Short mmCIF file of C-alpha atoms in Angstrom, two decimals:
data_model
loop_
_atom_site.label_atom_id
_atom_site.label_comp_id
_atom_site.label_asym_id
_atom_site.label_seq_id
_atom_site.Cartn_x
_atom_site.Cartn_y
_atom_site.Cartn_z
CA MET A 267 49.86 142.39 -57.69
CA LEU A 268 46.34 142.22 -59.14
CA ARG A 269 43.85 144.72 -57.69
CA PRO A 270 40.56 143.00 -58.73
CA PHE A 271 38.35 145.58 -56.97
CA LEU A 272 40.07 148.51 -58.75
CA LEU A 273 39.90 146.81 -62.10
CA ALA A 274 36.20 145.95 -61.59
CA LEU A 275 35.45 149.53 -60.56
CA LEU A 276 37.17 151.08 -63.50
CA ILE A 277 35.75 148.83 -66.10
CA SER A 278 32.25 148.15 -64.80
CA GLY A 279 30.51 151.20 -66.36
CA PRO A 280 29.45 150.94 -69.97
CA ALA A 281 31.00 154.28 -70.73
CA LEU A 282 34.44 153.20 -69.74
CA ALA A 283 36.50 151.49 -72.42
CA LEU A 284 39.63 150.15 -70.60
CA ASP A 285 39.72 147.06 -72.80
CA ASP A 286 41.98 148.68 -75.45
CA PRO A 287 39.48 149.67 -78.23
CA HIS A 288 42.35 151.08 -80.15
CA LEU A 289 43.84 147.63 -80.77
CA SER A 290 42.77 144.53 -82.72
CA THR A 291 43.79 141.81 -80.32
CA LEU A 292 43.83 138.05 -80.05
CA PRO A 293 43.11 136.54 -76.56
CA ARG A 294 45.97 134.92 -74.80
CA THR A 295 45.76 131.17 -74.07
CA ALA A 296 46.13 129.89 -70.58
CA ALA A 297 49.52 128.52 -71.43
CA GLU A 298 50.58 131.90 -72.82
CA SER A 299 49.52 133.64 -69.70
CA ALA A 300 51.43 131.34 -67.46
CA ARG A 301 54.54 131.70 -69.61
CA ILE A 302 54.21 135.55 -69.55
CA LYS A 303 53.81 135.50 -65.74
CA ALA A 304 57.08 133.48 -65.33
CA ILE A 305 58.92 135.78 -67.83
CA LEU A 306 57.80 138.91 -66.07
CA ALA A 307 58.85 137.79 -62.61
CA PRO A 308 61.58 140.00 -60.95
CA PRO A 309 65.00 138.70 -61.37
CA THR A 310 66.81 136.92 -58.53
CA ASP A 311 70.28 136.48 -60.00
CA PHE A 312 72.20 139.57 -60.89
CA THR A 313 75.50 137.94 -61.88
CA GLU A 314 74.36 137.75 -65.54
CA ALA A 315 71.96 139.35 -67.79
CA GLU A 316 68.38 137.92 -68.15
CA PRO A 317 67.41 136.20 -71.37
CA PHE A 318 66.53 138.76 -74.10
CA GLU A 319 67.43 141.72 -71.88
CA ALA A 320 69.57 143.34 -74.50
CA LEU A 321 66.52 143.47 -76.82
CA SER A 322 64.67 146.38 -75.34
CA ALA A 323 61.86 146.29 -77.85
CA GLY A 324 61.74 142.56 -78.56
CA ALA A 325 61.96 141.75 -82.22
CA ALA A 326 61.44 145.47 -82.98
CA THR A 327 64.72 146.38 -81.36
CA VAL A 328 67.15 148.27 -83.67
CA ARG A 329 70.94 148.32 -83.72
CA ALA A 330 72.40 150.92 -81.38
CA ARG A 331 73.98 153.39 -83.84
CA THR A 332 76.73 155.72 -82.64
CA THR A 333 75.21 158.80 -84.42
CA THR A 334 72.53 161.34 -83.78
CA ASP A 335 70.18 159.07 -85.76
CA ALA A 336 69.92 156.46 -83.02
CA PHE A 337 66.28 157.23 -82.38
CA SER A 338 65.32 157.68 -85.97
CA GLN A 339 65.24 154.08 -87.22
CA SER A 340 62.10 152.07 -88.05
CA SER A 341 61.11 148.92 -86.07
CA ALA A 342 63.51 146.24 -86.97
CA ASN A 343 60.73 143.70 -87.57
CA MET A 344 58.84 146.04 -90.01
CA PRO A 345 57.47 144.17 -93.05
CA PHE A 346 58.86 145.53 -96.31
CA ASP A 347 55.40 146.79 -97.54
CA HIS A 348 55.16 149.02 -94.44
CA GLU A 349 58.34 150.94 -94.97
CA MET A 350 56.90 153.38 -97.40
CA ARG A 351 54.33 154.49 -94.81
CA PHE A 352 57.10 155.00 -92.34
CA LYS A 353 59.06 157.15 -94.78
CA LEU A 354 56.05 159.15 -95.78
CA GLY A 355 55.27 159.68 -91.97
CA ASN A 356 58.84 160.80 -91.45
CA ALA A 357 58.49 163.37 -94.20
CA LEU A 358 55.30 164.76 -92.67
CA PHE A 359 57.03 164.76 -89.30
CA ARG A 360 59.82 166.93 -90.69
CA LYS A 361 57.52 169.11 -92.79
CA THR A 362 57.75 172.86 -92.04
CA TRP A 363 54.27 174.51 -92.13
CA VAL A 364 53.59 178.05 -93.18
CA ALA A 365 50.85 180.53 -92.31
CA SER A 366 47.95 181.21 -94.71
CA PRO A 367 47.79 182.66 -97.27
CA ALA A 368 50.72 181.13 -98.96
CA SER A 369 51.95 180.22 -102.29
CA THR A 370 51.67 176.63 -101.47
CA LEU A 371 48.31 174.85 -100.62
CA ALA A 372 50.11 171.74 -99.42
CA SER A 373 51.70 173.09 -96.29
CA ASP A 374 49.74 176.16 -95.13
CA GLY A 375 47.47 176.68 -92.20
CA LEU A 376 50.11 177.19 -89.47
CA GLY A 377 48.74 178.97 -86.40
CA PRO A 378 47.64 181.75 -86.12
CA LEU A 379 49.28 181.04 -82.78
CA TYR A 380 51.85 178.28 -82.41
CA ASN A 381 54.94 177.01 -80.60
CA ALA A 382 56.69 175.32 -83.49
CA ARG A 383 56.52 175.02 -87.25
CA ALA A 384 57.19 171.28 -87.59
CA CYS A 385 57.01 168.28 -85.22
CA GLN A 386 60.71 167.79 -85.37
CA ASP A 387 61.37 171.38 -84.14
CA CYS A 388 60.51 170.13 -80.69
CA HIS A 389 61.41 166.48 -81.17
CA LEU A 390 64.72 167.08 -82.98
CA LYS A 391 66.21 163.79 -84.15
CA ASP A 392 63.18 162.23 -82.50
CA GLY A 393 64.78 162.86 -79.00
CA ARG A 394 64.27 164.97 -76.01
CA GLY A 395 63.79 168.67 -75.94
CA HIS A 396 65.90 171.05 -74.00
CA THR A 397 65.83 174.12 -71.76
CA PRO A 398 66.88 177.53 -73.12
CA GLU A 399 70.52 178.21 -72.44
CA GLY A 400 69.98 182.03 -71.95
CA PRO A 401 67.43 184.82 -72.36
CA GLY A 402 68.01 184.97 -76.02
CA ASP A 403 67.79 181.30 -76.72
CA SER A 404 64.69 179.72 -78.34
CA ARG A 405 61.96 178.23 -76.05
CA VAL A 406 61.05 175.78 -78.75
CA SER A 407 60.75 172.24 -77.24
CA LEU A 408 59.84 173.55 -73.80
CA PHE A 409 56.49 175.29 -73.26
CA LEU A 410 53.93 176.11 -70.69
CA ARG A 411 50.55 174.33 -70.22
CA LEU A 412 47.91 176.72 -68.85
CA SER A 413 44.67 176.04 -66.90
CA VAL A 414 42.40 177.52 -64.23
CA PRO A 415 40.25 175.73 -61.62
CA ALA A 416 36.78 174.64 -62.79
CA LYS A 417 33.76 173.22 -61.14
CA THR A 418 32.90 170.32 -63.36
CA GLY A 419 34.64 167.59 -65.44
CA PRO A 420 33.64 164.45 -67.25
CA ALA A 421 30.75 162.91 -65.33
CA ASP A 422 31.80 159.35 -66.31
CA ILE A 423 35.40 159.47 -64.82
CA GLU A 424 35.81 159.14 -61.07
CA GLU A 425 38.23 161.31 -59.17
CA TRP A 426 38.47 163.88 -61.99
CA LEU A 427 40.10 167.14 -60.89
CA ALA A 428 38.25 169.77 -62.86
CA THR A 429 40.21 172.37 -64.66
CA ALA A 430 39.62 174.50 -67.75
CA PRO A 431 41.84 176.42 -70.22
CA ASP A 432 42.58 180.08 -69.27
CA PRO A 433 39.65 182.11 -70.70
CA THR A 434 42.05 184.34 -72.66
CA TYR A 435 45.19 182.29 -73.32
CA GLY A 436 43.74 178.77 -73.70
CA GLY A 437 45.44 175.52 -72.89
CA GLN A 438 49.11 176.49 -73.61
CA LEU A 439 51.23 179.54 -74.13
CA GLN A 440 52.08 180.14 -77.78
CA ASP A 441 55.09 182.30 -78.07
CA PHE A 442 54.99 182.57 -81.83
CA ALA A 443 52.27 184.00 -84.20
CA ALA A 444 51.50 184.27 -87.93
CA PRO A 445 52.05 187.71 -89.55
CA GLY A 446 49.41 190.24 -88.41
CA GLN A 447 48.78 188.42 -85.11
CA ALA A 448 50.48 188.89 -81.74
CA ALA A 449 52.24 185.99 -79.96
CA GLU A 450 50.68 185.44 -76.51
CA GLY A 451 53.79 186.24 -74.50
CA ARG A 452 56.97 184.81 -73.32
CA MET A 453 58.03 182.14 -70.78
CA ASP A 454 60.46 183.40 -68.30
CA ILE A 455 62.58 180.90 -66.29
CA THR A 456 64.80 181.77 -63.41
CA TYR A 457 66.96 179.17 -61.48
CA THR A 458 67.97 179.06 -57.77
CA ASP A 459 70.89 176.91 -56.69
CA LEU A 460 69.86 174.13 -54.35
CA PRO A 461 72.91 172.20 -52.85
CA VAL A 462 72.30 168.52 -51.84
CA PRO A 463 75.17 166.86 -49.77
CA LEU A 464 75.77 163.24 -50.36
CA ALA A 465 76.85 160.83 -47.52
CA ASP A 466 80.40 160.60 -48.87
CA GLY A 467 80.82 164.42 -48.67
CA THR A 468 80.12 165.19 -52.36
CA VAL A 469 77.82 168.18 -52.77
CA ILE A 470 75.52 168.17 -55.89
CA THR A 471 74.01 171.57 -56.73
CA LEU A 472 70.49 171.29 -58.24
CA ARG A 473 68.81 174.17 -60.05
CA GLN A 474 65.37 175.03 -58.85
CA PRO A 475 63.42 176.55 -61.63
CA SER A 476 60.71 179.21 -61.36
CA TYR A 477 58.34 179.99 -64.22
CA ALA A 478 56.36 183.05 -65.21
CA LEU A 479 54.23 184.33 -68.12
CA ALA A 480 55.94 187.50 -69.25
CA ASP A 481 54.61 190.35 -71.53
CA PRO A 482 51.11 188.97 -71.90
CA ALA A 483 49.89 190.37 -75.18
CA TYR A 484 46.13 189.79 -74.64
CA GLY A 485 45.72 191.37 -71.18
CA PRO A 486 46.09 189.84 -67.79
CA PRO A 487 45.34 186.05 -67.57
CA ASP A 488 42.84 184.70 -65.07
CA PRO A 489 44.02 185.27 -61.46
CA GLY A 490 43.76 181.52 -60.82
CA LEU A 491 46.11 180.64 -63.74
CA MET A 492 48.13 177.49 -63.21
CA LEU A 493 51.37 176.93 -65.14
CA SER A 494 53.05 173.59 -65.99
CA PRO A 495 56.27 173.49 -67.88
CA ARG A 496 56.69 170.61 -70.38
CA VAL A 497 59.70 169.51 -72.32
CA ALA A 498 59.24 167.45 -75.48
CA PRO A 499 59.83 163.79 -74.65
CA GLN A 500 61.75 161.30 -76.79
CA MET A 501 59.71 159.48 -79.44
CA ILE A 502 60.95 155.89 -79.46
CA GLY A 503 58.81 152.87 -78.65
CA LEU A 504 55.45 154.57 -78.48
CA GLY A 505 53.58 151.91 -80.49
CA LEU A 506 54.88 149.23 -78.01
CA LEU A 507 53.78 151.20 -75.01
CA GLU A 508 50.29 151.60 -76.76
CA ALA A 509 50.22 147.76 -77.14
CA ILE A 510 50.65 146.82 -73.46
CA PRO A 511 47.41 145.37 -72.29
CA ALA A 512 45.43 147.79 -70.12
CA ALA A 513 44.63 145.01 -67.72
CA GLY A 514 48.39 144.49 -67.11
CA ILE A 515 48.88 148.15 -66.33
CA LEU A 516 45.88 148.27 -64.03
CA ALA A 517 47.15 145.16 -62.28
CA LEU A 518 50.20 147.21 -61.15
CA ALA A 519 48.11 149.93 -59.51
CA ASP A 520 48.01 150.18 -55.72
CA PRO A 521 46.28 153.45 -55.14
CA ASP A 522 45.91 152.88 -51.29
CA ASP A 523 49.38 151.28 -50.86
CA ALA A 524 47.79 148.09 -49.72
CA ASN A 525 51.08 146.32 -49.69
CA GLY A 526 52.63 148.94 -47.49
CA ASP A 527 55.74 149.60 -49.49
CA GLY A 528 55.14 153.31 -49.55
CA ILE A 529 54.50 153.26 -53.30
CA SER A 530 51.02 153.54 -54.78
CA GLY A 531 50.41 154.12 -58.47
CA ARG A 532 47.13 155.25 -59.97
CA PRO A 533 45.84 154.93 -63.52
CA GLN A 534 45.05 158.03 -65.56
CA ILE A 535 41.64 157.85 -67.20
CA VAL A 536 40.97 160.39 -69.86
CA PRO A 537 38.35 161.02 -72.55
CA SER A 538 39.52 159.85 -75.97
CA THR A 539 38.63 162.23 -78.79
CA GLU A 540 39.18 159.37 -81.28
CA TYR A 541 36.93 156.90 -79.58
CA ALA A 542 34.62 159.27 -77.71
CA THR A 543 34.95 157.34 -74.53
CA PRO A 544 37.07 157.29 -71.39
CA MET A 545 40.33 155.22 -71.87
CA LEU A 546 43.43 154.52 -69.95
CA GLY A 547 45.99 157.45 -70.39
CA ARG A 548 49.46 156.41 -71.57
CA PHE A 549 51.10 159.35 -73.29
CA GLY A 550 52.13 162.81 -72.12
CA LEU A 551 53.94 163.71 -68.82
CA LYS A 552 50.70 163.21 -66.89
CA ALA A 553 49.29 160.49 -69.22
CA GLY A 554 46.73 162.88 -70.67
CA ALA A 555 46.42 161.04 -73.95
CA PRO A 556 45.26 157.38 -74.41
CA THR A 557 46.62 156.66 -77.95
CA VAL A 558 49.43 157.79 -80.26
CA ARG A 559 46.78 159.10 -82.67
CA ASP A 560 45.00 161.11 -80.03
CA GLN A 561 48.41 162.51 -78.80
CA SER A 562 49.54 163.34 -82.40
CA SER A 563 46.21 165.16 -83.24
CA ALA A 564 46.49 167.18 -80.03
CA ALA A 565 50.00 168.21 -80.85
CA PHE A 566 49.01 169.28 -84.35
CA ALA A 567 46.29 171.45 -82.88
CA GLY A 568 47.96 172.78 -79.70
CA ASP A 569 51.58 173.11 -80.94
CA MET A 570 51.10 174.22 -84.48
CA GLY A 571 47.40 175.37 -84.74
CA LEU A 572 46.64 172.81 -87.44
CA SER A 573 43.24 171.16 -87.84
CA THR A 574 42.79 167.38 -88.11
CA PRO A 575 39.73 165.07 -88.16
CA LEU A 576 39.91 164.90 -84.30
CA HIS A 577 40.43 168.63 -83.82
CA PRO A 578 38.69 170.25 -86.81
CA ASP A 579 38.83 173.92 -85.65
CA PRO A 580 41.28 175.79 -87.89
CA TRP A 581 42.39 178.28 -85.20
CA GLY A 582 44.03 175.84 -82.93
CA ASP A 583 44.29 177.07 -79.27
CA CYS A 584 42.91 180.58 -80.07
CA THR A 585 40.09 181.34 -77.50
CA PRO A 586 36.82 183.19 -77.97
CA ALA A 587 38.57 186.16 -76.34
CA GLN A 588 41.09 186.22 -79.15
CA GLY A 589 38.60 187.13 -81.91
CA GLU A 590 41.02 188.40 -84.43
CA CYS A 591 42.89 185.19 -84.10
CA ARG A 592 39.87 183.03 -84.71
CA ALA A 593 38.92 185.22 -87.80
CA ALA A 594 42.29 185.07 -89.34
CA ARG A 595 42.95 183.39 -92.65
CA HIS A 596 43.32 179.55 -92.28
CA GLY A 597 44.43 176.62 -94.44
CA GLN A 598 41.14 174.92 -94.82
CA GLU A 599 40.06 174.93 -98.49
CA PRO A 600 37.08 173.05 -99.96
CA GLY A 601 38.25 170.06 -101.99
CA ILE A 602 41.77 170.22 -100.57
CA ARG A 603 43.01 167.84 -97.84
CA ASP A 604 39.37 166.84 -96.99
CA GLY A 605 38.71 170.45 -96.06
CA LEU A 606 41.24 170.27 -93.18
CA GLU A 607 44.74 171.41 -92.76
CA VAL A 608 45.97 167.91 -91.84
CA GLU A 609 43.65 165.32 -93.40
CA ALA A 610 43.03 161.83 -92.06
CA GLU A 611 45.56 160.13 -94.29
CA SER A 612 48.40 162.53 -93.23
CA LEU A 613 47.40 162.14 -89.51
CA ASP A 614 47.52 158.36 -89.90
CA LEU A 615 50.94 158.45 -91.61
CA VAL A 616 52.42 160.60 -88.81
CA THR A 617 50.78 158.29 -86.23
CA PHE A 618 52.32 155.24 -87.92
CA TYR A 619 55.77 156.88 -87.92
CA ALA A 620 55.45 157.79 -84.24
CA ARG A 621 54.40 154.17 -83.42
CA ASN A 622 57.36 152.69 -85.17
CA LEU A 623 60.42 154.66 -84.14
CA GLY A 624 62.68 151.81 -83.00
CA VAL A 625 64.19 151.43 -79.57
CA PRO A 626 68.03 150.79 -79.72
CA GLU A 627 69.45 147.66 -78.14
CA ARG A 628 71.03 147.82 -74.67
CA ARG A 629 74.80 148.27 -74.38
CA ARG A 630 77.14 146.62 -71.74
CA VAL A 631 74.29 144.46 -70.64
CA ASP A 632 76.77 141.86 -69.32
CA ASP A 633 79.17 144.33 -67.76
CA PRO A 634 79.82 143.60 -64.07
CA GLN A 635 79.36 147.27 -63.09
CA VAL A 636 76.12 147.43 -64.99
CA LEU A 637 74.82 144.27 -63.37
CA ARG A 638 75.79 145.69 -59.94
CA GLY A 639 73.89 148.83 -60.81
CA LYS A 640 70.88 146.69 -61.90
CA ALA A 641 70.85 144.94 -58.57
CA LEU A 642 70.87 148.32 -56.76
CA PHE A 643 68.05 149.52 -59.02
CA HIS A 644 65.95 146.64 -57.67
CA THR A 645 67.25 146.85 -54.05
CA LEU A 646 66.43 150.64 -53.88
CA THR A 647 62.89 149.86 -55.17
CA CYS A 648 63.31 151.90 -58.29
CA ALA A 649 61.80 149.01 -60.19
CA ALA A 650 58.59 149.37 -58.21
CA CYS A 651 57.56 152.25 -60.51
CA HIS A 652 59.99 151.87 -63.33
CA THR A 653 58.58 148.38 -64.12
CA PRO A 654 61.31 146.75 -66.23
CA LYS A 655 59.36 144.51 -68.61
CA HIS A 656 55.99 143.90 -70.28
CA VAL A 657 54.59 141.63 -72.92
CA THR A 658 52.44 143.35 -75.53
CA HIS A 659 49.06 142.15 -76.92
CA ARG A 660 48.98 139.61 -79.79
CA LEU A 661 47.72 141.90 -82.55
CA THR A 662 46.14 141.11 -85.83
CA ASP A 663 47.18 144.13 -87.88
CA GLN A 664 50.40 145.53 -86.22
CA PRO A 665 53.18 142.90 -86.63
CA GLU A 666 55.78 145.39 -85.38
CA GLN A 667 54.18 145.59 -81.91
CA SER A 668 52.52 142.16 -81.65
CA PHE A 669 53.39 139.82 -78.74
CA GLN A 670 56.78 141.29 -77.92
CA LEU A 671 58.78 141.04 -74.59
CA ILE A 672 59.73 144.69 -74.04
CA TRP A 673 61.91 146.48 -71.43
CA PRO A 674 60.60 150.17 -71.21
CA TYR A 675 61.07 150.57 -67.38
CA THR A 676 57.73 152.18 -66.71
CA ASP A 677 54.37 151.21 -65.25
CA LEU A 678 52.59 154.08 -67.12
CA LEU A 679 50.92 154.97 -63.76
CA LEU A 680 50.67 158.24 -61.89
CA HIS A 681 52.82 158.65 -58.80
CA ASP A 682 53.14 161.42 -56.13
CA MET A 683 56.67 162.76 -56.76
CA GLY A 684 56.73 165.24 -53.82
CA GLU A 685 56.63 168.96 -53.38
CA ALA A 686 59.86 169.79 -55.18
CA LEU A 687 58.68 168.32 -58.43
CA ALA A 688 55.04 169.46 -58.14
CA ASP A 689 53.69 171.79 -60.71
CA ASN A 690 50.55 172.30 -58.62
CA ARG A 691 48.37 171.98 -61.78
CA PRO A 692 46.03 169.00 -61.93
CA GLU A 693 45.40 167.28 -65.29
CA GLY A 694 42.53 164.78 -65.51
CA ARG A 695 42.90 162.43 -62.42
CA ALA A 696 46.56 163.53 -61.88
CA SER A 697 47.09 165.92 -58.99
CA GLY A 698 49.57 168.74 -58.93
CA ARG A 699 52.10 166.44 -57.33
CA GLU A 700 51.63 163.42 -59.56
CA TRP A 701 53.48 162.51 -62.80
CA LYS A 702 53.40 159.48 -65.01
CA THR A 703 56.47 157.22 -64.66
CA PRO A 704 58.50 158.01 -67.76
CA PRO A 705 59.96 155.07 -69.71
CA LEU A 706 63.77 154.84 -69.31
CA TRP A 707 64.69 152.97 -72.44
CA GLY A 708 67.14 154.91 -74.56
CA ILE A 709 67.85 157.34 -71.69
CA GLY A 710 71.60 156.58 -71.92
CA LEU A 711 71.74 157.78 -75.47
CA THR A 712 70.24 161.21 -74.65
CA GLU A 713 73.51 163.12 -75.01
CA GLN A 714 74.42 161.36 -78.29
CA VAL A 715 71.03 162.13 -79.93
CA SER A 716 70.02 165.46 -78.34
CA GLY A 717 73.42 166.90 -77.39
CA HIS A 718 72.53 167.34 -73.70
CA THR A 719 71.76 165.47 -70.56
CA GLN A 720 68.63 167.18 -69.42
CA PHE A 721 66.01 165.10 -67.69
CA LEU A 722 62.57 165.25 -65.90
CA HIS A 723 59.48 167.03 -67.08
CA ASP A 724 61.16 170.43 -67.63
CA GLY A 725 64.70 169.46 -68.12
CA ARG A 726 65.86 170.90 -64.78
CA ALA A 727 68.09 167.87 -64.09
CA ARG A 728 71.48 168.16 -65.83
CA THR A 729 72.59 164.60 -65.01
CA LEU A 730 71.00 161.28 -64.19
CA LEU A 731 72.11 161.68 -60.63
CA GLU A 732 70.41 165.11 -60.37
CA ALA A 733 67.23 163.43 -61.73
CA ILE A 734 67.31 160.93 -58.95
CA LEU A 735 67.97 163.62 -56.27
CA TRP A 736 64.83 165.44 -57.37
CA HIS A 737 62.69 162.46 -56.60
CA GLY A 738 60.41 162.79 -53.53
CA GLY A 739 56.94 161.69 -52.42
CA GLU A 740 56.68 158.00 -53.13
CA ALA A 741 60.28 157.97 -54.32
CA GLN A 742 61.74 159.70 -51.27
CA ALA A 743 63.12 156.54 -49.71
CA ALA A 744 64.86 155.52 -53.04
CA ARG A 745 66.31 159.05 -53.36
CA ASP A 746 67.55 159.04 -49.76
CA ALA A 747 69.09 155.58 -50.15
CA THR A 748 70.91 156.83 -53.24
CA ILE A 749 72.37 159.70 -51.25
CA ALA A 750 73.66 157.13 -48.70
CA LEU A 751 75.39 154.94 -51.30
CA PRO A 752 79.24 154.86 -51.47
CA ALA A 753 80.57 156.41 -54.58
CA ASP A 754 81.33 152.98 -56.33
CA ASP A 755 77.77 151.85 -55.87
CA ARG A 756 76.42 155.25 -57.04
CA ASP A 757 78.58 155.02 -60.15
CA ALA A 758 77.32 151.47 -60.76
CA LEU A 759 73.67 152.65 -60.55
CA ILE A 760 74.37 155.44 -63.09
CA ALA A 761 76.22 152.94 -65.35
CA PHE A 762 73.19 150.73 -65.36
CA LEU A 763 70.84 153.71 -66.30
CA GLU A 764 73.33 154.66 -69.10
CA SER A 765 73.09 151.20 -70.50
CA LEU A 766 69.42 151.52 -71.04
#
């Protein structure tokens, strides 16, 4: 459903760049556009798989390995001369950073405040993070974003919900610190059981989390502090999501629910540090980053306190109120790494690696139970937000992502998910009840890769069924319909999700 008015409104201003400035594209011909429209039409026959449905990432799809390395393969269509860049990016992704001063000038600059010492500490095996199993367990891969209400935001982005970092603790809680510095505090989580009866008499017990900042080391935070828990997402297919035409995503938006199906969908628009202009948000749990490079640089700065060309401050998330932290020794040395802790070449290699982590092929795509579950997925309107398929731009310089039919099961839009899932912390144009539709590709391999089956933005759901039962807001009707399903149909729906 094309929303011409919305599209015109969002791209009319000269400051807005919703035409994908991060990509070098070739225009589609009229014949291609017609062919794509036919390919992307919803299925009407659920007795057999659709053409190419098993190839979740098109020609970039990789073989579904049965090991924990299933998410760690490079795009299957990667040219030979790109493979070294992927391997170097992998090495940097796994690299363990150390605080300054250190005996090495190649890996120092960590912190002074940080959440992890390496990218893969949170994205272990390139998969999803997890919740702590007990009070003594590490919080790595789950952290708290912090903010307070503010009066103003970017003037060139409509409907911006102004927030600012906490004046003392910044934009996220860092629970580790370099020697001589104090970690900011600790994230405390408590769970309350929440029984949900299903129509067939089965009772599913959800765990309702509650979060708090414990033992604040730099004094009390702002009284208006807002917390948002975030678990590290899986890394596969990011370059393909980045290559979906912005116009195609905007065409799915229905902010006023004009078609009356109870489901809206709003685009996130955020400032791009890389391009210095507002762009369509695609990455992060509220779509707060427009490109893989923007997201990677923000993670270096926020999670590890490492400077990059896009975030050149060496103190990471240390605030002016944390003077000793800002004055601490850092890893920026004249003549080394371009005077940064992560120079442009290393940031580009990590970005290339993140763009090219391959999506495994579907399993059991022709299985009758899976096909029944697929039909239910559409009947229950799950596909209204988890849009099954897209066709990427034709690109001049990224053969791995160019002109592929992909099946990520996301519209990359913001949706109201109800009070139960609300973090009550706005981010950009996203309200405290809105989240970006997460891609579902690879979700059935979560246990194999990550060793658990925890889902949603903070890992509260311990099964796929629990994840569905947490849905509310625009997805309330789909959630209620799932509750009413007979057990066989419910099993078929889960079997379909596990095949993705």
